[in-house]
Short mmCIF file of N, CA and C in Angstrom, two decimals:
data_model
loop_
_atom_site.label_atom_id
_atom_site.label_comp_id
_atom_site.label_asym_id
_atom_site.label_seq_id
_atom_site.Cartn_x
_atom_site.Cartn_y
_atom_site.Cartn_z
N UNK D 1 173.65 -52.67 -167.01
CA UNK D 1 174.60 -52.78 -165.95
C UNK D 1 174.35 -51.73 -164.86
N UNK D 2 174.20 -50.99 -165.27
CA UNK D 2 174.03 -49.31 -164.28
C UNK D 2 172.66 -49.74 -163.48
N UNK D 3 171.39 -50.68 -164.13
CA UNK D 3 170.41 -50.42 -163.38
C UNK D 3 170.35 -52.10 -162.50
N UNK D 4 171.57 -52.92 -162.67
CA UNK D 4 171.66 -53.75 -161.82
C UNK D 4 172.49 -53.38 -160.74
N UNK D 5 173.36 -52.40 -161.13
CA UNK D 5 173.86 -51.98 -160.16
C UNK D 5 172.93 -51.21 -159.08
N UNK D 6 172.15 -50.39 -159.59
CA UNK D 6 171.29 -49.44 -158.66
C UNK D 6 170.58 -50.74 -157.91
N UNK D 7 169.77 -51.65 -158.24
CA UNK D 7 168.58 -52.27 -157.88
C UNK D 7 169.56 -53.54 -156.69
N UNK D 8 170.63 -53.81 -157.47
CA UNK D 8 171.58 -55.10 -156.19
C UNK D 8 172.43 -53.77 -155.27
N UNK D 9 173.14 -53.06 -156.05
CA UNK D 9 174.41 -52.72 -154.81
C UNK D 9 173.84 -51.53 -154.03
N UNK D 10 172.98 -50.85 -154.56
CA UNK D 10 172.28 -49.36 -153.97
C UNK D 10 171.23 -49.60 -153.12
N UNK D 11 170.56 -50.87 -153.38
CA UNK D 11 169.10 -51.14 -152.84
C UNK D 11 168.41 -50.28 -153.50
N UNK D 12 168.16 -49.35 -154.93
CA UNK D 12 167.00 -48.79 -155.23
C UNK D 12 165.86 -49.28 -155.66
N UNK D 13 164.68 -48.79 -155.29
CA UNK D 13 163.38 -49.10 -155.22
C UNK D 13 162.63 -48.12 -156.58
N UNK D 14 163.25 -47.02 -156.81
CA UNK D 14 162.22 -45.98 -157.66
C UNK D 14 163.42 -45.65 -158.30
N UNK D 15 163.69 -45.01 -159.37
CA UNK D 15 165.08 -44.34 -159.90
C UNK D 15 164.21 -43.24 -160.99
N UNK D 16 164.93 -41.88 -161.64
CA UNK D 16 164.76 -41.40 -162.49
C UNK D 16 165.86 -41.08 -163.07
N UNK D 17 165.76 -40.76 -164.50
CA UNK D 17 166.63 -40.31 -165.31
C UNK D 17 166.27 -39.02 -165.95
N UNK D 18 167.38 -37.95 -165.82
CA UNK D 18 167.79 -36.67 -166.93
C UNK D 18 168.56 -37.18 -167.98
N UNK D 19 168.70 -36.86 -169.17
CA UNK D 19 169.35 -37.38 -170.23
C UNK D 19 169.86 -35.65 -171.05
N UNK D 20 170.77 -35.42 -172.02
CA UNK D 20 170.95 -34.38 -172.43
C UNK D 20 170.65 -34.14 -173.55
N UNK D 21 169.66 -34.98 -174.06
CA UNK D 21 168.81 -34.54 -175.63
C UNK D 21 169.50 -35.77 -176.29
N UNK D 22 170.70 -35.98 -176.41
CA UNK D 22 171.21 -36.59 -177.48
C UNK D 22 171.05 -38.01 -177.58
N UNK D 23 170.97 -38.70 -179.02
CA UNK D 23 170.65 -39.99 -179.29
C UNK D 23 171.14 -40.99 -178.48
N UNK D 24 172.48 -40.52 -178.09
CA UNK D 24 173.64 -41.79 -177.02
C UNK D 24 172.84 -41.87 -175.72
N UNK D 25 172.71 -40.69 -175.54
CA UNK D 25 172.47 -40.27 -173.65
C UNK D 25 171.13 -41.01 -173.80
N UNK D 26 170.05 -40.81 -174.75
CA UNK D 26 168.58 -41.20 -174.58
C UNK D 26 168.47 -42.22 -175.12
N UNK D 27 169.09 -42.80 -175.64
CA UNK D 27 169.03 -44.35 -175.85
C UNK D 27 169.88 -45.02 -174.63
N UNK D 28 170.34 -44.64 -173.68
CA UNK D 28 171.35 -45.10 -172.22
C UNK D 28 170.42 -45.09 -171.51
N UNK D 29 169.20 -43.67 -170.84
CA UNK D 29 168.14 -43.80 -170.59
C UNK D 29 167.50 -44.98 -170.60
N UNK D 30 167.08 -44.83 -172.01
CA UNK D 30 165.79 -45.87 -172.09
C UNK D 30 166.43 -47.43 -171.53
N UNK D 31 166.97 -47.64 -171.96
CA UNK D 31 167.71 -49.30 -172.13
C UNK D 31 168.03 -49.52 -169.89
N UNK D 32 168.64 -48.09 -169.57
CA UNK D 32 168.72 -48.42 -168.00
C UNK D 32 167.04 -48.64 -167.24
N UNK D 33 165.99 -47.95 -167.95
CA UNK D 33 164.27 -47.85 -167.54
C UNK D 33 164.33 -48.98 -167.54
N UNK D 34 164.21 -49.39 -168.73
CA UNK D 34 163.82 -50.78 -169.37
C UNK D 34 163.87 -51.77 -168.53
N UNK D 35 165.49 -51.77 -168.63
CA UNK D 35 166.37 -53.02 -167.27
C UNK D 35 166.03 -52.87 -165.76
N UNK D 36 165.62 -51.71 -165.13
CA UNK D 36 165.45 -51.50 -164.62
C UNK D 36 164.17 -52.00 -163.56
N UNK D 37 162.70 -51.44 -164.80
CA UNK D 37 161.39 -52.04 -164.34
C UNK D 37 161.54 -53.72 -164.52
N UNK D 38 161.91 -54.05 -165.46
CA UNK D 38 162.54 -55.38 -165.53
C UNK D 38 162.53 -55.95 -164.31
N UNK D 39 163.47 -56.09 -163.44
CA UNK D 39 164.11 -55.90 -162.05
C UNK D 39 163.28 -55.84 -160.65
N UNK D 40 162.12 -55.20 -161.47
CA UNK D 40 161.54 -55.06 -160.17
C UNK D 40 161.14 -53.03 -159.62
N UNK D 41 161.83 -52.74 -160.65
CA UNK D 41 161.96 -51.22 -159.60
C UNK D 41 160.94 -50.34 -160.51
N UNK D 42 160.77 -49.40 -160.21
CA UNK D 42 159.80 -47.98 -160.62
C UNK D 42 160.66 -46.77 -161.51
N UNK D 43 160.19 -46.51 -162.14
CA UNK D 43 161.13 -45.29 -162.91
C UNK D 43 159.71 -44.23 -162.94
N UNK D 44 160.40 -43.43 -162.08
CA UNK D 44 159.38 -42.01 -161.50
C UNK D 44 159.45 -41.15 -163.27
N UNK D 45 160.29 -40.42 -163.72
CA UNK D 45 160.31 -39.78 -164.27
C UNK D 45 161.34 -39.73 -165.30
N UNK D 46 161.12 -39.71 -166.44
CA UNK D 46 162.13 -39.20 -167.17
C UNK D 46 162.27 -37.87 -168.26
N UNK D 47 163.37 -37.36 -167.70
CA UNK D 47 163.21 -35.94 -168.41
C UNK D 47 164.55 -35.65 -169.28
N UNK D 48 164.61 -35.01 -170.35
CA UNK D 48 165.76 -34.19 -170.99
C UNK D 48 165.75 -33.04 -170.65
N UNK D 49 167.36 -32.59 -170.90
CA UNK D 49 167.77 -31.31 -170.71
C UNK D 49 168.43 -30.89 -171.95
N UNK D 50 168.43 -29.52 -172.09
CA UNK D 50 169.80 -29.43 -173.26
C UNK D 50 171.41 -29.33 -172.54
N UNK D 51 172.37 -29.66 -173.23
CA UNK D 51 173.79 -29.88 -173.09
C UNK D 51 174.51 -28.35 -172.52
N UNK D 52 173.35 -27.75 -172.84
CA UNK D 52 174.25 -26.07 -172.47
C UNK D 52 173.26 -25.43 -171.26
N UNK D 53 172.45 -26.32 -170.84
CA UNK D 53 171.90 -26.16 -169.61
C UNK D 53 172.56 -26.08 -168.48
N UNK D 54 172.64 -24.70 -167.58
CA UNK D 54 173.32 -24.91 -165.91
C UNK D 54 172.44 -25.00 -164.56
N UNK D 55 170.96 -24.19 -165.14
CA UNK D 55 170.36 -24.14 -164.02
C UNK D 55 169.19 -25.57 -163.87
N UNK D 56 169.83 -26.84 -163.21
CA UNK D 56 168.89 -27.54 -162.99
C UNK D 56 167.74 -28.17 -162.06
N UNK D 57 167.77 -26.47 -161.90
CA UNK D 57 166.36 -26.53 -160.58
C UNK D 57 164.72 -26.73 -161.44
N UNK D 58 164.65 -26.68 -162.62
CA UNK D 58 163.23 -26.81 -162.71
C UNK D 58 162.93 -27.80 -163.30
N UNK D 59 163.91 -28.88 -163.48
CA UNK D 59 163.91 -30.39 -163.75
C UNK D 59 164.19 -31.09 -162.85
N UNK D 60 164.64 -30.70 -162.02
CA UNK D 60 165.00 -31.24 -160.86
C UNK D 60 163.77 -31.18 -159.32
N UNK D 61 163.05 -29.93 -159.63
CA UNK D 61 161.75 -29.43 -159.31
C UNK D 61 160.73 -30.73 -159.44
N UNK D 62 160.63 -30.65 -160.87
CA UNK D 62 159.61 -31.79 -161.55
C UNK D 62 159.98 -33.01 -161.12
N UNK D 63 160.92 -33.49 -160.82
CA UNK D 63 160.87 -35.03 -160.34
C UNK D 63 160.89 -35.11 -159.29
N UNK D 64 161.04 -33.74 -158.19
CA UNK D 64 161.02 -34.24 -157.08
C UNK D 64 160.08 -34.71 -155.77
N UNK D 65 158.88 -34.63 -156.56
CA UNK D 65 157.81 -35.68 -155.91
C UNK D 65 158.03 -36.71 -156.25
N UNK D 66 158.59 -37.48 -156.89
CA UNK D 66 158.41 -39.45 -157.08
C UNK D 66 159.07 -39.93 -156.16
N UNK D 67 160.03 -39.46 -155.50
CA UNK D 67 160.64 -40.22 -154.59
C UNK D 67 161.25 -41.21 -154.63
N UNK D 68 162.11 -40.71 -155.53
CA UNK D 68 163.08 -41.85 -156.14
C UNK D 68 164.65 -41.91 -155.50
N UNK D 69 165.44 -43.16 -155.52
CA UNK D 69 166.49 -42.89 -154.32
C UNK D 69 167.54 -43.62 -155.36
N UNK D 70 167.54 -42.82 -156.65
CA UNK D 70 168.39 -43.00 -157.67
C UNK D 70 168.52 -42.34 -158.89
N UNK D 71 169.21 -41.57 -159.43
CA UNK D 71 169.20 -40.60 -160.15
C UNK D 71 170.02 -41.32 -161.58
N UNK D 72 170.02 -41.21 -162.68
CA UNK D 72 170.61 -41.70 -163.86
C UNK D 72 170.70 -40.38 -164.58
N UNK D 73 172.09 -40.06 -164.94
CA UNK D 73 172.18 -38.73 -165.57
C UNK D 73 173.34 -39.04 -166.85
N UNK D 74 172.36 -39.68 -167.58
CA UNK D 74 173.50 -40.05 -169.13
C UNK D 74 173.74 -39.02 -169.87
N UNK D 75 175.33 -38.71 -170.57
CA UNK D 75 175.06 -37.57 -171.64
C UNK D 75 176.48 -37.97 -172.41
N UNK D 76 176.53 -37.22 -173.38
CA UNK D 76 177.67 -37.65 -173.87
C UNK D 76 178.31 -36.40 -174.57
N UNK D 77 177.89 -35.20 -173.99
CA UNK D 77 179.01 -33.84 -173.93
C UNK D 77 180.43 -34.00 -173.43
N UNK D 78 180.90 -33.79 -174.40
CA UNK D 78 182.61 -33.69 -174.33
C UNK D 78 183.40 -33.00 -172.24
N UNK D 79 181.95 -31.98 -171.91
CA UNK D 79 182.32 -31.77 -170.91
C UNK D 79 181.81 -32.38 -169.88
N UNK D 80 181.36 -33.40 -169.74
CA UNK D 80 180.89 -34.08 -168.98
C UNK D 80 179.37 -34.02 -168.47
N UNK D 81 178.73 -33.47 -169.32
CA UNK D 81 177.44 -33.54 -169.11
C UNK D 81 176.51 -32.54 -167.91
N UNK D 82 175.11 -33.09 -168.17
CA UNK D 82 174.65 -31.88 -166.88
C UNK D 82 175.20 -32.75 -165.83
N UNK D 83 175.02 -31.72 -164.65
CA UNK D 83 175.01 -32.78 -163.44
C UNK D 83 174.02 -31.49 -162.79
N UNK D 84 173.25 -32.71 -161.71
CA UNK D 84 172.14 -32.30 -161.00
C UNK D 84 172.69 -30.75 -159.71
N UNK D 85 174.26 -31.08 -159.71
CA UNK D 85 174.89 -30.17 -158.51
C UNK D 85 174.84 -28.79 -158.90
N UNK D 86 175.34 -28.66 -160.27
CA UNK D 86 175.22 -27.78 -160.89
C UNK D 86 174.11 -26.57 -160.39
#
């Protein structure tokens, strides 16, 4: 659903995903890739983080040559996960 959404309502062309280690978040990952290339689109990169991670400049570093104009950030920490703003 998330990567029909990106590819019909967003217009994305490339997307990547951060995930937070855990089985939920990286199995949400994979299954949005999946659907995704499916579709038509590119999945630049996919990377994990850990759940107690704040600084996400050097994952955020690493993907930012693909040039992707969609970000997927699954996790399933009680506090709501990383986020890229952080």
């Amino acid at each position: 659903m998330a990567a029909e959404f990106a590819i019909k309502q967003l217009k994305a062309k490339k997307a990547a995903t951060i995930h937070d280690g855990s089985v939920y978040a990286e199995q949400l990952q994979a299954v949005f890739a999946e659907t995704f290339k499916k579709m038509g689109g590119t999945i630049t990169s996919q990377e994990a983080v850990a759940p107690t991670d704040t600084d996400m400049r050097p994952v955020l570093t690493k993907i930012a040559t693909g040039g992707q104009n969609s970000l997927l950030t699954p996790s399933s920490s009680p506090r709501g996960g990383t986020s890229p703003a952080r």
